[in-house]
Short mmCIF file of the C-alpha atoms (twelve columns), coordinates in Angstrom:
data_MODEL
# 
_entry.id   MODEL 
# 
loop_
_atom_site.group_PDB 
_atom_site.id 
_atom_site.type_symbol 
_atom_site.label_atom_id 
_atom_site.label_alt_id 
_atom_site.label_comp_id 
_atom_site.label_asym_id 
_atom_site.label_seq_id 
_atom_site.Cartn_x 
_atom_site.Cartn_y 
_atom_site.Cartn_z 
_atom_site.pdbx_PDB_model_num 
ATOM 1   C CA . MET A 1   -15.085 -171.231 -13.523 1 
ATOM 2   C CA . ARG A 2   -16.286 -174.739 -14.223 1 
ATOM 3   C CA . SER A 3   -19.657 -174.318 -12.802 1 
ATOM 4   C CA . VAL A 4   -20.017 -170.992 -14.762 1 
ATOM 5   C CA . ARG A 5   -19.181 -172.805 -18.104 1 
ATOM 6   C CA . ALA A 6   -21.589 -175.783 -17.106 1 
ATOM 7   C CA . ALA A 7   -24.318 -173.345 -16.366 1 
ATOM 8   C CA . LEU A 8   -23.682 -171.400 -19.659 1 
ATOM 9   C CA . HIS A 9   -23.870 -174.636 -21.552 1 
ATOM 10  C CA . GLU A 10  -27.440 -175.225 -20.437 1 
ATOM 11  C CA . LEU A 11  -28.643 -171.735 -21.813 1 
ATOM 12  C CA . ASP A 12  -30.070 -171.388 -25.038 1 
ATOM 13  C CA . GLU A 13  -28.649 -169.112 -27.534 1 
ATOM 14  C CA . GLU A 14  -31.166 -166.252 -27.240 1 
ATOM 15  C CA . ARG A 15  -30.197 -166.049 -23.424 1 
ATOM 16  C CA . LEU A 16  -26.542 -166.147 -24.404 1 
ATOM 17  C CA . VAL A 17  -27.008 -163.239 -26.694 1 
ATOM 18  C CA . ARG A 18  -28.725 -161.435 -23.780 1 
ATOM 19  C CA . LEU A 19  -25.851 -161.990 -21.552 1 
ATOM 20  C CA . VAL A 20  -23.466 -160.979 -24.353 1 
ATOM 21  C CA . ALA A 21  -25.531 -157.628 -24.347 1 
ATOM 22  C CA . LYS A 22  -24.499 -157.200 -20.857 1 
ATOM 23  C CA . GLY A 23  -20.847 -157.656 -21.529 1 
ATOM 24  C CA . ASP A 24  -20.502 -161.472 -20.431 1 
ATOM 25  C CA . ARG A 25  -17.400 -162.778 -22.252 1 
ATOM 26  C CA . ALA A 26  -18.007 -166.145 -21.099 1 
ATOM 27  C CA . ALA A 27  -21.449 -166.119 -22.753 1 
ATOM 28  C CA . PHE A 28  -19.891 -164.672 -25.801 1 
ATOM 29  C CA . GLU A 29  -17.358 -167.584 -25.865 1 
ATOM 30  C CA . GLU A 30  -20.024 -170.194 -25.252 1 
ATOM 31  C CA . LEU A 31  -22.180 -168.491 -28.236 1 
ATOM 32  C CA . TYR A 32  -19.052 -168.654 -30.571 1 
ATOM 33  C CA . GLN A 33  -18.240 -172.156 -29.618 1 
ATOM 34  C CA . ARG A 34  -21.821 -173.126 -30.609 1 
ATOM 35  C CA . THR A 35  -22.270 -171.255 -33.701 1 
ATOM 36  C CA . ALA A 36  -19.023 -170.696 -35.278 1 
ATOM 37  C CA . PRO A 37  -18.626 -174.225 -36.787 1 
ATOM 38  C CA . TRP A 38  -21.961 -174.155 -38.621 1 
ATOM 39  C CA . MET A 39  -21.420 -170.600 -39.589 1 
ATOM 40  C CA . ALA A 40  -18.144 -171.222 -41.188 1 
ATOM 41  C CA . VAL A 41  -19.761 -174.291 -43.140 1 
ATOM 42  C CA . ARG A 42  -22.644 -172.103 -44.361 1 
ATOM 43  C CA . LEU A 43  -20.567 -169.216 -45.390 1 
ATOM 44  C CA . GLY A 44  -18.012 -171.609 -47.102 1 
ATOM 45  C CA . SER A 45  -20.788 -173.013 -49.130 1 
ATOM 46  C CA . ARG A 46  -21.648 -169.685 -50.445 1 
ATOM 47  C CA . CYS A 47  -18.180 -168.356 -50.827 1 
ATOM 48  C CA . ALA A 48  -14.998 -170.509 -51.848 1 
ATOM 49  C CA . ASP A 49  -12.744 -167.921 -50.652 1 
ATOM 50  C CA . GLU A 50  -11.293 -168.875 -47.259 1 
ATOM 51  C CA . GLN A 51  -10.078 -165.414 -46.391 1 
ATOM 52  C CA . ILE A 52  -13.296 -163.849 -47.238 1 
ATOM 53  C CA . VAL A 53  -14.946 -166.484 -45.016 1 
ATOM 54  C CA . ALA A 54  -12.620 -165.825 -42.143 1 
ATOM 55  C CA . GLU A 55  -13.046 -161.902 -42.651 1 
ATOM 56  C CA . VAL A 56  -16.900 -162.217 -42.635 1 
ATOM 57  C CA . MET A 57  -16.661 -164.482 -39.490 1 
ATOM 58  C CA . GLN A 58  -14.632 -161.978 -37.755 1 
ATOM 59  C CA . GLU A 59  -16.868 -158.947 -38.687 1 
ATOM 60  C CA . THR A 60  -20.094 -160.960 -37.631 1 
ATOM 61  C CA . TYR A 61  -18.864 -161.991 -34.140 1 
ATOM 62  C CA . LEU A 62  -17.518 -158.365 -33.589 1 
ATOM 63  C CA . ALA A 63  -20.785 -156.910 -34.568 1 
ATOM 64  C CA . VAL A 64  -22.588 -159.419 -32.318 1 
ATOM 65  C CA . TRP A 65  -20.338 -158.334 -29.377 1 
ATOM 66  C CA . ARG A 66  -21.154 -154.672 -30.264 1 
ATOM 67  C CA . ALA A 67  -24.725 -154.938 -31.009 1 
ATOM 68  C CA . ALA A 68  -26.236 -157.784 -28.852 1 
ATOM 69  C CA . GLY A 69  -28.357 -155.206 -27.094 1 
ATOM 70  C CA . ALA A 70  -30.250 -154.673 -30.488 1 
ATOM 71  C CA . PHE A 71  -31.459 -158.266 -30.622 1 
ATOM 72  C CA . ALA A 72  -35.065 -158.284 -30.297 1 
ATOM 73  C CA . GLY A 73  -35.429 -162.071 -30.318 1 
ATOM 74  C CA . ALA A 74  -38.644 -164.191 -30.068 1 
ATOM 75  C CA . SER A 75  -40.553 -161.055 -29.322 1 
ATOM 76  C CA . VAL A 76  -40.595 -160.223 -32.967 1 
ATOM 77  C CA . GLY A 77  -40.638 -164.096 -34.171 1 
ATOM 78  C CA . GLY A 78  -36.912 -164.267 -34.443 1 
ATOM 79  C CA . THR A 79  -34.205 -166.469 -33.197 1 
ATOM 80  C CA . ALA A 80  -30.927 -165.737 -31.897 1 
ATOM 81  C CA . VAL A 81  -29.323 -168.172 -34.654 1 
ATOM 82  C CA . GLY A 82  -31.333 -166.621 -37.388 1 
ATOM 83  C CA . TRP A 83  -30.130 -163.197 -36.107 1 
ATOM 84  C CA . LEU A 84  -26.492 -164.136 -36.216 1 
ATOM 85  C CA . TRP A 85  -26.920 -165.755 -39.605 1 
ATOM 86  C CA . THR A 86  -28.718 -162.429 -40.992 1 
ATOM 87  C CA . ILE A 87  -25.628 -160.565 -39.778 1 
ATOM 88  C CA . ALA A 88  -23.310 -162.903 -41.252 1 
ATOM 89  C CA . ALA A 89  -25.099 -162.893 -44.588 1 
ATOM 90  C CA . ARG A 90  -25.126 -159.168 -44.875 1 
ATOM 91  C CA . ARG A 91  -21.458 -159.088 -44.201 1 
ATOM 92  C CA . LEU A 92  -20.751 -161.696 -46.792 1 
ATOM 93  C CA . VAL A 93  -22.799 -159.622 -49.394 1 
ATOM 94  C CA . ASP A 94  -20.827 -156.396 -48.321 1 
ATOM 95  C CA . ALA A 95  -17.623 -158.470 -48.800 1 
ATOM 96  C CA . PHE A 96  -18.816 -159.529 -52.382 1 
ATOM 97  C CA . ARG A 97  -19.685 -155.877 -53.176 1 
ATOM 98  C CA . ARG A 98  -16.230 -154.793 -51.974 1 
ATOM 99  C CA . ARG A 99  -14.480 -157.533 -54.076 1 
ATOM 100 C CA . ALA A 100 -16.583 -156.823 -57.135 1 
ATOM 101 C CA . HIS A 101 -15.829 -153.037 -56.855 1 
ATOM 102 C CA . HIS A 102 -12.034 -153.660 -56.543 1 
ATOM 103 C CA . ALA A 103 -11.622 -156.647 -58.796 1 
ATOM 104 C CA . GLU A 104 -10.692 -156.425 -62.428 1 
ATOM 105 C CA . PRO A 105 -11.906 -159.293 -64.585 1 
ATOM 106 C CA . PRO A 106 -9.355  -161.364 -66.153 1 
ATOM 107 C CA . PRO A 107 -9.312  -161.201 -69.838 1 
ATOM 108 C CA . ALA A 108 -10.946 -164.283 -71.468 1 
ATOM 109 C CA . ALA A 109 -11.738 -166.170 -68.118 1 
ATOM 110 C CA . ALA A 110 -12.818 -169.356 -68.789 1 
ATOM 111 C CA . PRO A 111 -15.551 -170.736 -66.501 1 
ATOM 112 C CA . GLN A 112 -14.308 -173.529 -64.467 1 
ATOM 113 C CA . PRO A 113 -16.588 -176.371 -63.554 1 
ATOM 114 C CA . VAL A 114 -18.110 -175.899 -60.082 1 
ATOM 115 C CA . ALA A 115 -18.221 -178.840 -57.471 1 
ATOM 116 C CA . PRO A 116 -21.416 -179.250 -55.847 1 
ATOM 117 C CA . ALA A 117 -21.598 -177.381 -52.597 1 
ATOM 118 C CA . ALA A 118 -21.519 -179.288 -49.392 1 
ATOM 119 C CA . GLU A 119 -25.342 -178.103 -48.654 1 
ATOM 120 C CA . GLU A 120 -26.370 -179.391 -52.049 1 
ATOM 121 C CA . GLU A 121 -24.622 -182.955 -51.254 1 
ATOM 122 C CA . ALA A 122 -26.339 -182.973 -47.748 1 
ATOM 123 C CA . LEU A 123 -29.553 -182.014 -49.526 1 
ATOM 124 C CA . ALA A 124 -29.102 -184.732 -52.028 1 
ATOM 125 C CA . ALA A 125 -28.321 -187.376 -49.178 1 
ATOM 126 C CA . THR A 126 -31.160 -186.019 -46.859 1 
ATOM 127 C CA . VAL A 127 -34.094 -185.428 -49.379 1 
ATOM 128 C CA . GLY A 128 -34.391 -188.647 -51.514 1 
ATOM 129 C CA . GLY A 129 -37.038 -190.093 -53.742 1 
ATOM 130 C CA . ASP A 130 -39.508 -188.008 -55.543 1 
ATOM 131 C CA . VAL A 131 -39.054 -184.946 -53.448 1 
ATOM 132 C CA . GLY A 132 -35.272 -184.881 -53.899 1 
ATOM 133 C CA . ASP A 133 -35.750 -185.398 -57.665 1 
ATOM 134 C CA . ALA A 134 -38.195 -182.477 -57.834 1 
ATOM 135 C CA . LEU A 135 -35.926 -180.425 -56.007 1 
ATOM 136 C CA . ARG A 136 -32.942 -181.088 -58.304 1 
ATOM 137 C CA . ARG A 137 -35.122 -180.228 -61.244 1 
ATOM 138 C CA . LEU A 138 -35.804 -176.866 -59.759 1 
ATOM 139 C CA . SER A 139 -33.781 -173.941 -61.344 1 
ATOM 140 C CA . PRO A 140 -30.963 -172.876 -59.191 1 
ATOM 141 C CA . GLU A 141 -32.632 -169.682 -58.077 1 
ATOM 142 C CA . LEU A 142 -35.857 -171.266 -57.177 1 
ATOM 143 C CA . ARG A 143 -33.860 -173.984 -55.231 1 
ATOM 144 C CA . GLN A 144 -32.001 -171.408 -53.267 1 
ATOM 145 C CA . VAL A 145 -35.005 -169.542 -52.113 1 
ATOM 146 C CA . LEU A 146 -36.845 -172.794 -51.271 1 
ATOM 147 C CA . GLN A 147 -33.614 -174.213 -49.411 1 
ATOM 148 C CA . ALA A 148 -33.332 -170.943 -47.600 1 
ATOM 149 C CA . MET A 149 -36.911 -170.635 -46.540 1 
ATOM 150 C CA . VAL A 150 -38.131 -174.246 -45.900 1 
ATOM 151 C CA . LEU A 151 -35.028 -176.133 -45.075 1 
ATOM 152 C CA . ASP A 152 -32.854 -173.456 -43.172 1 
ATOM 153 C CA . GLY A 153 -36.101 -171.976 -41.721 1 
ATOM 154 C CA . MET A 154 -35.416 -168.142 -42.847 1 
ATOM 155 C CA . SER A 155 -37.850 -165.708 -43.139 1 
ATOM 156 C CA . VAL A 156 -38.459 -163.711 -46.414 1 
ATOM 157 C CA . ARG A 157 -36.519 -160.802 -45.171 1 
ATOM 158 C CA . GLU A 158 -33.527 -163.102 -44.034 1 
ATOM 159 C CA . THR A 159 -33.700 -164.785 -47.202 1 
ATOM 160 C CA . ALA A 160 -33.728 -161.515 -49.271 1 
ATOM 161 C CA . VAL A 161 -30.650 -160.455 -47.262 1 
ATOM 162 C CA . LEU A 162 -28.774 -163.683 -47.837 1 
ATOM 163 C CA . LEU A 163 -29.351 -163.795 -51.437 1 
ATOM 164 C CA . GLY A 164 -29.053 -160.078 -52.206 1 
ATOM 165 C CA . LEU A 165 -32.619 -159.911 -53.541 1 
ATOM 166 C CA . PRO A 166 -35.658 -157.803 -53.088 1 
ATOM 167 C CA . GLU A 167 -38.166 -159.293 -50.820 1 
ATOM 168 C CA . GLY A 168 -40.891 -159.258 -53.435 1 
ATOM 169 C CA . THR A 169 -38.521 -161.447 -55.818 1 
ATOM 170 C CA . VAL A 170 -37.951 -163.738 -52.969 1 
ATOM 171 C CA . LYS A 171 -41.789 -164.042 -52.414 1 
ATOM 172 C CA . THR A 172 -42.220 -164.729 -56.214 1 
ATOM 173 C CA . ARG A 173 -39.499 -167.257 -56.438 1 
ATOM 174 C CA . ALA A 174 -40.766 -168.999 -53.380 1 
ATOM 175 C CA . ARG A 175 -44.351 -169.189 -54.936 1 
ATOM 176 C CA . ARG A 176 -43.072 -170.583 -58.314 1 
ATOM 177 C CA . ALA A 177 -40.913 -173.211 -56.426 1 
ATOM 178 C CA . ARG A 178 -43.880 -174.264 -54.447 1 
ATOM 179 C CA . ILE A 179 -46.004 -174.706 -57.556 1 
ATOM 180 C CA . ALA A 180 -43.236 -176.248 -59.397 1 
ATOM 181 C CA . MET A 181 -42.724 -179.017 -56.366 1 
ATOM 182 C CA . ARG A 182 -46.531 -179.534 -56.407 1 
ATOM 183 C CA . ARG A 183 -46.629 -180.301 -59.933 1 
ATOM 184 C CA . ALA A 184 -43.703 -182.630 -59.856 1 
ATOM 185 C CA . LEU A 185 -45.178 -184.346 -57.005 1 
ATOM 186 C CA . VAL A 186 -48.564 -185.048 -58.419 1 
# 
């Protein structure tokens, strides 16, 4: 058992997904242990409700177990981690839609001050100087697209799914963000 775990630990995520597609539970456990911590952080930065995050995590990994055979991988320019995140982002959007459909807004709900997301704080700590200042001056919708595509390395399609936007809107916002960044850095 120990040598199997050690061998799985050496594999990349794409190979683990391929093994999961064949029903390999040990590969699934290894994939889960590698990806669940960052997945929880990313989902938590987009949704403050821990119960929804937990449900999305469960739905995501259930979908991975059931649909690992559908993973196309590098043959279409994707990564296993990107595929996992796309599934999670779709599940999160679905959870938001379910919640919005069933929720009644409270009368006269006062807006609450929002603490900066962990990703925003990490971004501020990582990207400093003129670039960091230019990023912070971008409107939130432009910054979200730029962050997803450039910093997170997501495709236009993955970003569109994550943010619940049409692909054309993502492309437009990415272009506007890049133009604003160029102007700010000149």
